[in-house]
Amino acid sequence: MNYNGYMGKILYVNLTNRSIHEEELDINLAESFIGDFGINAKLAYDLIKPGIETLSMGDPIIIGAGPLAGTLMPGASRCTAWSKWPVSSTIGPAGGPMNFGGNLKYAGYDHLVVTGKSNTPVYIKISDEDVEICDAGYFWGRDTYETTDKLWAKYGIRNSVISIGEAGENIVKISLALIDKQGSIGRFGLGALMGSKKLKAIITGGKKRVQIYNHTKFLQLIDEMLKEVRDWPLRDELLEKGYMGLNFDRYFYSIVIPNYPTDQNIDIETSRKKFGPNIYQQKIKKARLACPGCPTACRDIEQIREGEYVGQIAYHQSFTHNYPIKLKLKSAEEGANYLDLCERFGIDKMAVTQGMGFLNYLNEQGIIPKKELEGFEFGNWESTRNLLKKTVYKQGIGGLLADGREGFVKRVGTELVETLGHYIKGADCWINPRSSGFSPMQLDLALNPMGPISGKGGFTRMRHSGAFIASSSPGLFKKFARRIGIPEEKIFLILDSPFKINIGRHLRHSQDFFAICSSLGLCLRAHLSQFYYIDKLADLYSAVTGIEKDTDQLKKAGERAWNMLAALNVREGQSREDAKFPKIAFNNLKIGDKEFRMKDQFGIKYLTEEDIEQIKNDYYNESGWEQKRGIPTKDTLARLGLVDVAEDFKNRGIFDE
């Protein structure tokens, strides 16, 4: 069968018996679930056995590429990996940038499924349908950068590499993988999953190309989008300054403000002088870095210009330099080295930073005595670096951090972690809803079935007044809502709210749009996703694949994919009870002489737990889900064509007779 947009094959690699086989991609499956996110969700439902232990032999890794991946479409560089994650024991997508998805398609495949475990270190090589399981003994013990460089030296830099570092090898639960050294994937434990399988890396590439059904229409649509990007007033400023320069204050208040009370004042102006845009430009940034085909770029090539780490080269998004501020490190150079070590080790900088903060707080409260910190002093670079290395190798107190929330539970007990910790569904809450305003992105931290993954479903940002802001007015919201395909009658309901915008009803539609973009293989960063319009995406999908879809059909496909994600986790026992914010989030947060409380995004009201429950009611109502349990209803699943899932729920006793 001839495919357009799709390569038409799913590759299966079993590391236990070293078997390799491929299956044809069912075109009906592709039409229903679009690609990447959607098809991966269906594969996960079929392949992940309910209740399976994460990190076990039967826990697969599923990687997918959307129909726009590997084409000239700007931003079509995203892929997702799915599994049951070690950090949260939830199932869902881990998104990654650069061009692994495109190169997987150039090798002849839309999806890759890795099962089993190897007894010895291996890597998988995929090139023009030539697939090998290769010995990785030479690479084991090397960091992500060195592993990638050596694989490129062997096979060529036009290939794409997913690699793990020492954290993954040591099955540190908060480990991740890197794509081409330049972007992370799988912060809920992909590194540990690969390490448990003795899978050091996957390298892919080839000479095949994605067939386009209607080149003329496709190129016309791309030209229209590129013109809008070029005309965007902030594009040049973003290219010059990056996220750090464009949004330093917003990232400071959403990321830097700690989750725990402290007597130490957090001063934005002092932080700006040490780590802000000017210092970053002068001492750290070398050049901009973009994923293939991106006209805006969100990453930087960094090179430290002076001091102990002079000459160090790394690849980051500039806003990540807020994490060293959170750790109270003393200089931009120390911060850059901290981030570089996290990337090379293959450990999630969000989770390990949050873990160090919680450890420090428990020590301040007298719960964990100072002697157990093994010399760790908050704000001291040498001791921070030592603790990071101990975490990677699971040594001493580092073994506690390596397991995330579970490590703290083992040390101080569930009750204390539930009372004092800042975790949702077992994972660290990466932004602070008390300091940044409660928007759909904050709500998604709890209502995303996978857990508080960065930005999933929080499709809220838009262009206005020289900045990215979240749903800043009812008038702007209407434009945004129409862009992502929210029906007019639903817009009316969303705007009928004492908080100006009903973020519960809003979020459900943002999640659908997220699923659409992720299924197509598109970047989800605000600087590029703000140029996606659902009608144009429907036209692009039709032009690339030859499968006609209008906006309603595409919207329904996104809803179908999101409900499949929800169903996966409902089958694992997830319910409304799990979609809750940590208790500490409802307490006043005093930082030095400043105080923060959870309030709606417009500052109309301080929010209580009862307010959040009502917002959740609205979300479940808008989604067509049961309010009591927070799960998709039989009628909703049937409407979306997920009759097999509804039947499975019935057989498992999830639905009543």
CSV table of N, CA and C in Angstrom, one decimal, residues 276-373:
chain,number,residue,atom,x,y,z
A,276,GLY,N,20.5,37.3,35.3
A,276,GLY,CA,19.5,37.8,34.4
A,276,GLY,C,20.0,37.9,32.9
A,277,PRO,N,19.1,38.4,32.1
A,277,PRO,CA,19.4,38.5,30.6
A,277,PRO,C,20.7,39.1,30.2
A,278,ASN,N,21.1,40.2,30.8
A,278,ASN,CA,22.4,40.8,30.5
A,278,ASN,C,23.6,40.0,30.8
A,279,ILE,N,23.5,39.4,32.0
A,279,ILE,CA,24.6,38.5,32.4
A,279,ILE,C,24.7,37.3,31.5
A,280,TYR,N,23.5,36.8,31.2
A,280,TYR,CA,23.4,35.6,30.4
A,280,TYR,C,24.0,35.9,29.0
A,281,GLN,N,23.7,37.0,28.4
A,281,GLN,CA,24.2,37.4,27.1
A,281,GLN,C,25.7,37.6,27.2
A,282,GLN,N,26.2,38.2,28.2
A,282,GLN,CA,27.6,38.5,28.3
A,282,GLN,C,28.5,37.3,28.6
A,283,LYS,N,28.0,36.4,29.5
A,283,LYS,CA,28.9,35.4,30.0
A,283,LYS,C,28.6,34.0,29.6
A,284,ILE,N,27.4,33.7,29.0
A,284,ILE,CA,27.0,32.3,28.8
A,284,ILE,C,26.6,32.1,27.3
A,285,LYS,N,25.7,32.9,26.8
A,285,LYS,CA,25.2,32.6,25.5
A,285,LYS,C,26.2,32.7,24.4
A,286,LYS,N,26.3,31.7,23.5
A,286,LYS,CA,27.2,31.8,22.3
A,286,LYS,C,26.4,32.0,21.0
A,287,ALA,N,25.3,31.2,20.8
A,287,ALA,CA,24.5,31.3,19.6
A,287,ALA,C,23.2,30.7,19.8
A,288,ARG,N,22.2,31.1,18.9
A,288,ARG,CA,20.9,30.5,19.0
A,288,ARG,C,20.9,29.1,18.3
A,289,LEU,N,20.0,28.2,18.8
A,289,LEU,CA,19.9,26.8,18.3
A,289,LEU,C,18.5,26.5,18.1
A,290,ALA,N,18.2,25.9,16.9
A,290,ALA,CA,16.8,25.6,16.6
A,290,ALA,C,16.7,24.1,16.2
A,291,CYS,N,15.5,23.6,16.5
A,291,CYS,CA,15.2,22.3,15.9
A,291,CYS,C,15.1,22.4,14.4
A,292,PRO,N,15.2,21.3,13.6
A,292,PRO,CA,15.1,21.4,12.2
A,292,PRO,C,13.8,22.1,11.7
A,293,GLY,N,13.9,23.1,10.9
A,293,GLY,CA,12.8,23.7,10.3
A,293,GLY,C,12.1,24.8,11.1
A,294,CYS,N,12.7,25.1,12.3
A,294,CYS,CA,12.0,26.0,13.2
A,294,CYS,C,12.5,27.5,12.8
A,295,PRO,N,11.5,28.4,12.6
A,295,PRO,CA,11.9,29.7,12.2
A,295,PRO,C,12.0,30.7,13.4
A,296,THR,N,11.9,30.2,14.6
A,296,THR,CA,12.0,31.1,15.8
A,296,THR,C,13.2,30.7,16.7
A,297,ALA,N,13.3,29.4,17.0
A,297,ALA,CA,14.4,28.9,17.8
A,297,ALA,C,14.1,29.2,19.3
A,298,CYS,N,14.3,28.2,20.1
A,298,CYS,CA,14.1,28.4,21.6
A,298,CYS,C,15.3,27.9,22.4
A,299,ARG,N,16.3,27.5,21.8
A,299,ARG,CA,17.5,27.0,22.5
A,299,ARG,C,18.7,27.8,22.2
A,300,ASP,N,19.7,27.6,23.0
A,300,ASP,CA,21.0,28.3,22.8
A,300,ASP,C,22.1,27.3,22.9
A,301,ILE,N,23.2,27.6,22.1
A,301,ILE,CA,24.5,27.0,22.4
A,301,ILE,C,25.2,27.9,23.4
A,302,GLU,N,25.6,27.3,24.5
A,302,GLU,CA,26.2,28.1,25.5
A,302,GLU,C,27.7,27.8,25.7
A,303,GLN,N,28.5,28.8,26.0
A,303,GLN,CA,29.9,28.6,26.2
A,303,GLN,C,30.3,29.6,27.3
A,304,ILE,N,30.8,29.0,28.4
A,304,ILE,CA,31.3,29.8,29.5
A,304,ILE,C,32.6,30.6,29.1
A,305,ARG,N,32.6,31.9,29.4
A,305,ARG,CA,33.7,32.7,28.9
A,305,ARG,C,34.8,32.9,29.9
A,306,GLU,N,34.6,32.7,31.2
A,306,GLU,CA,35.6,32.9,32.1
A,306,GLU,C,35.5,32.0,33.3
A,307,GLY,N,36.5,32.0,34.2
A,307,GLY,CA,36.4,31.2,35.4
A,307,GLY,C,36.8,29.8,35.3
A,308,GLU,N,36.5,29.0,36.3
A,308,GLU,CA,36.9,27.6,36.4
A,308,GLU,C,36.4,26.8,35.2
A,309,TYR,N,35.3,27.1,34.7
A,309,TYR,CA,34.7,26.3,33.6
A,309,TYR,C,34.8,26.9,32.2
A,310,VAL,N,35.7,27.8,32.0
A,310,VAL,CA,35.9,28.5,30.8
A,310,VAL,C,36.0,27.5,29.6
A,311,GLY,N,35.2,27.8,28.5
A,311,GLY,CA,35.2,27.0,27.3
A,311,GLY,C,34.2,25.9,27.3
A,312,GLN,N,33.5,25.6,28.5
A,312,GLN,CA,32.5,24.6,28.5
A,312,GLN,C,31.4,24.9,27.5
A,313,ILE,N,31.0,23.9,26.7
A,313,ILE,CA,29.9,24.0,25.7
A,313,ILE,C,28.7,23.2,26.2
A,314,ALA,N,27.6,23.8,26.1
A,314,ALA,CA,26.3,23.1,26.5
A,314,ALA,C,25.2,23.6,25.6
A,315,TYR,N,24.0,23.0,25.7
A,315,TYR,CA,22.9,23.3,24.9
A,315,TYR,C,21.6,23.3,25.8
A,316,HIS,N,21.0,24.5,25.9
A,316,HIS,CA,19.9,24.7,26.9
A,316,HIS,C,18.9,25.7,26.3
A,317,GLN,N,17.7,25.7,26.9
A,317,GLN,CA,16.8,26.8,26.8
A,317,GLN,C,17.2,27.8,27.9
A,318,SER,N,17.3,29.0,27.6
A,318,SER,CA,17.9,30.0,28.6
A,318,SER,C,17.0,30.1,29.9
A,319,PHE,N,15.7,29.8,29.8
A,319,PHE,CA,14.9,29.9,31.0
A,319,PHE,C,15.3,28.9,32.1
A,320,THR,N,16.0,27.8,31.7
A,320,THR,CA,16.4,26.8,32.6
A,320,THR,C,17.4,27.3,33.6
A,321,HIS,N,18.0,28.5,33.3
A,321,HIS,CA,19.0,29.1,34.3
A,321,HIS,C,18.2,29.6,35.5
A,322,ASN,N,16.9,29.5,35.6
A,322,ASN,CA,16.2,29.8,36.8
A,322,ASN,C,16.4,28.8,37.8
A,323,TYR,N,16.7,27.5,37.4
A,323,TYR,CA,16.9,26.5,38.4
A,323,TYR,C,18.1,26.7,39.3
A,324,PRO,N,19.2,27.1,38.8
A,324,PRO,CA,20.3,27.5,39.7
A,324,PRO,C,20.0,28.7,40.6
A,325,ILE,N,19.1,29.6,40.2
A,325,ILE,CA,18.7,30.7,41.1
A,325,ILE,C,17.9,30.0,42.2
A,326,LYS,N,17.1,29.1,41.9
A,326,LYS,CA,16.2,28.4,42.9
A,326,LYS,C,17.1,27.7,44.0
A,327,LEU,N,18.3,27.2,43.6
A,327,LEU,CA,19.2,26.6,44.5
A,327,LEU,C,20.1,27.6,45.2
A,328,LYS,N,19.9,28.9,44.9
A,328,LYS,CA,20.7,30.0,45.5
A,328,LYS,C,22.2,29.9,45.2
A,329,LEU,N,22.5,29.4,44.0
A,329,LEU,CA,23.9,29.4,43.6
A,329,LEU,C,24.4,30.8,43.4
A,330,LYS,N,25.7,31.0,43.4
A,330,LYS,CA,26.2,32.4,43.5
A,330,LYS,C,26.5,33.1,42.2
A,331,SER,N,26.6,32.3,41.1
A,331,SER,CA,27.0,33.0,39.9
A,331,SER,C,26.4,32.2,38.7
A,332,ALA,N,26.4,32.9,37.5
A,332,ALA,CA,25.9,32.3,36.3
A,332,ALA,C,26.8,31.2,35.9
A,333,GLU,N,28.1,31.3,36.2
A,333,GLU,CA,29.0,30.2,35.8
A,333,GLU,C,28.7,28.9,36.6
A,334,GLU,N,28.5,29.0,37.9
A,334,GLU,CA,28.1,27.9,38.7
A,334,GLU,C,26.8,27.3,38.1
A,335,GLY,N,25.8,28.2,37.8
A,335,GLY,CA,24.6,27.7,37.3
A,335,GLY,C,24.7,26.9,36.0
A,336,ALA,N,25.5,27.5,35.1
A,336,ALA,CA,25.7,26.8,33.8
A,336,ALA,C,26.4,25.5,34.0
A,337,ASN,N,27.3,25.4,34.9
A,337,ASN,CA,27.9,24.1,35.1
A,337,ASN,C,27.0,23.1,35.7
A,338,TYR,N,26.1,23.5,36.6
A,338,TYR,CA,25.1,22.7,37.2
A,338,TYR,C,24.2,22.1,36.1
A,339,LEU,N,23.7,22.9,35.3
A,339,LEU,CA,22.8,22.5,34.2
A,339,LEU,C,23.5,21.5,33.3
A,340,ASP,N,24.8,21.8,33.0
A,340,ASP,CA,25.6,21.0,32.1
A,340,ASP,C,25.7,19.6,32.7
A,341,LEU,N,26.1,19.5,34.0
A,341,LEU,CA,26.2,18.2,34.6
A,341,LEU,C,24.9,17.4,34.6
A,342,CYS,N,23.8,18.1,34.8
A,342,CYS,CA,22.5,17.4,34.8
A,342,CYS,C,22.3,16.8,33.4
A,343,GLU,N,22.5,17.5,32.3
A,343,GLU,CA,22.3,17.0,31.0
A,343,GLU,C,23.3,15.9,30.7
A,344,ARG,N,24.5,16.0,31.0
A,344,ARG,CA,25.5,14.9,30.8
A,344,ARG,C,25.2,13.7,31.5
A,345,PHE,N,24.8,13.8,32.8
A,345,PHE,CA,24.5,12.6,33.6
A,345,PHE,C,23.1,12.0,33.2
A,346,GLY,N,22.3,12.9,32.5
A,346,GLY,CA,21.0,12.4,32.1
A,346,GLY,C,20.0,12.3,33.3
A,347,ILE,N,20.0,13.4,34.1
A,347,ILE,CA,19.1,13.5,35.2
A,347,ILE,C,18.2,14.7,35.0
A,348,ASP,N,17.0,14.6,35.5
A,348,ASP,CA,16.0,15.7,35.3
A,348,ASP,C,16.3,16.9,36.2
A,349,LYS,N,16.7,18.0,35.6
A,349,LYS,CA,17.1,19.2,36.4
A,349,LYS,C,15.9,19.7,37.2
A,350,MET,N,14.7,19.6,36.7
A,350,MET,CA,13.5,20.0,37.5
A,350,MET,C,13.4,19.2,38.8
A,351,ALA,N,13.4,17.9,38.6
A,351,ALA,CA,13.1,17.0,39.8
A,351,ALA,C,14.3,17.1,40.8
A,352,VAL,N,15.5,17.1,40.3
A,352,VAL,CA,16.6,17.1,41.3
A,352,VAL,C,16.7,18.4,42.0
A,353,THR,N,16.4,19.5,41.3
A,353,THR,CA,16.4,20.8,42.0
A,353,THR,C,15.3,20.9,43.0
A,354,GLN,N,14.1,20.4,42.7
A,354,GLN,CA,13.0,20.4,43.6
A,354,GLN,C,13.3,19.5,44.8
A,355,GLY,N,14.0,18.4,44.5
A,355,GLY,CA,14.3,17.4,45.6
A,355,GLY,C,15.3,18.1,46.6
A,356,MET,N,16.3,18.8,46.1
A,356,MET,CA,17.2,19.5,46.9
A,356,MET,C,16.5,20.5,47.8
A,357,GLY,N,15.6,21.2,47.2
A,357,GLY,CA,14.8,22.2,48.0
A,357,GLY,C,14.0,21.6,49.1
A,358,PHE,N,13.4,20.4,48.8
A,358,PHE,CA,12.6,19.8,49.8
A,358,PHE,C,13.5,19.2,50.9
A,359,LEU,N,14.6,18.7,50.5
A,359,LEU,CA,15.6,18.1,51.5
A,359,LEU,C,16.0,19.3,52.4
A,360,ASN,N,16.3,20.4,51.9
A,360,ASN,CA,16.7,21.6,52.7
A,360,ASN,C,15.6,22.0,53.6
A,361,TYR,N,14.4,22.0,53.2
A,361,TYR,CA,13.2,22.4,54.0
A,361,TYR,C,13.0,21.4,55.1
A,362,LEU,N,13.1,20.1,54.9
A,362,LEU,CA,13.0,19.1,55.9
A,362,LEU,C,14.1,19.3,57.0
A,363,ASN,N,15.2,19.7,56.5
A,363,ASN,CA,16.3,19.9,57.5
A,363,ASN,C,16.0,21.2,58.3
A,364,GLU,N,15.5,22.2,57.7
A,364,GLU,CA,15.2,23.4,58.4
A,364,GLU,C,14.1,23.2,59.5
A,365,GLN,N,13.2,22.2,59.2
A,365,GLN,CA,12.1,21.9,60.1
A,365,GLN,C,12.5,20.9,61.2
A,366,GLY,N,13.8,20.5,61.1
A,366,GLY,CA,14.3,19.6,62.1
A,366,GLY,C,13.8,18.1,61.9
A,367,ILE,N,13.3,17.8,60.7
A,367,ILE,CA,12.8,16.5,60.4
A,367,ILE,C,14.0,15.6,60.0
A,368,ILE,N,14.8,16.1,59.1
A,368,ILE,CA,16.1,15.4,58.7
A,368,ILE,C,17.2,16.1,59.3
A,369,PRO,N,18.0,15.5,60.2
A,369,PRO,CA,19.1,16.2,60.9
A,369,PRO,C,20.2,16.6,59.9
A,370,LYS,N,21.0,17.6,60.3
A,370,LYS,CA,22.0,18.1,59.4
A,370,LYS,C,23.1,17.0,59.1
A,371,LYS,N,23.4,16.2,60.1
A,371,LYS,CA,24.4,15.1,59.8
A,371,LYS,C,24.0,14.2,58.7
A,372,GLU,N,22.7,14.0,58.4
A,372,GLU,CA,22.3,13.2,57.3
A,372,GLU,C,22.5,13.8,56.0
A,373,LEU,N,22.7,15.1,56.0
A,373,LEU,CA,22.9,15.8,54.7
A,373,LEU,C,24.2,15.6,54.1
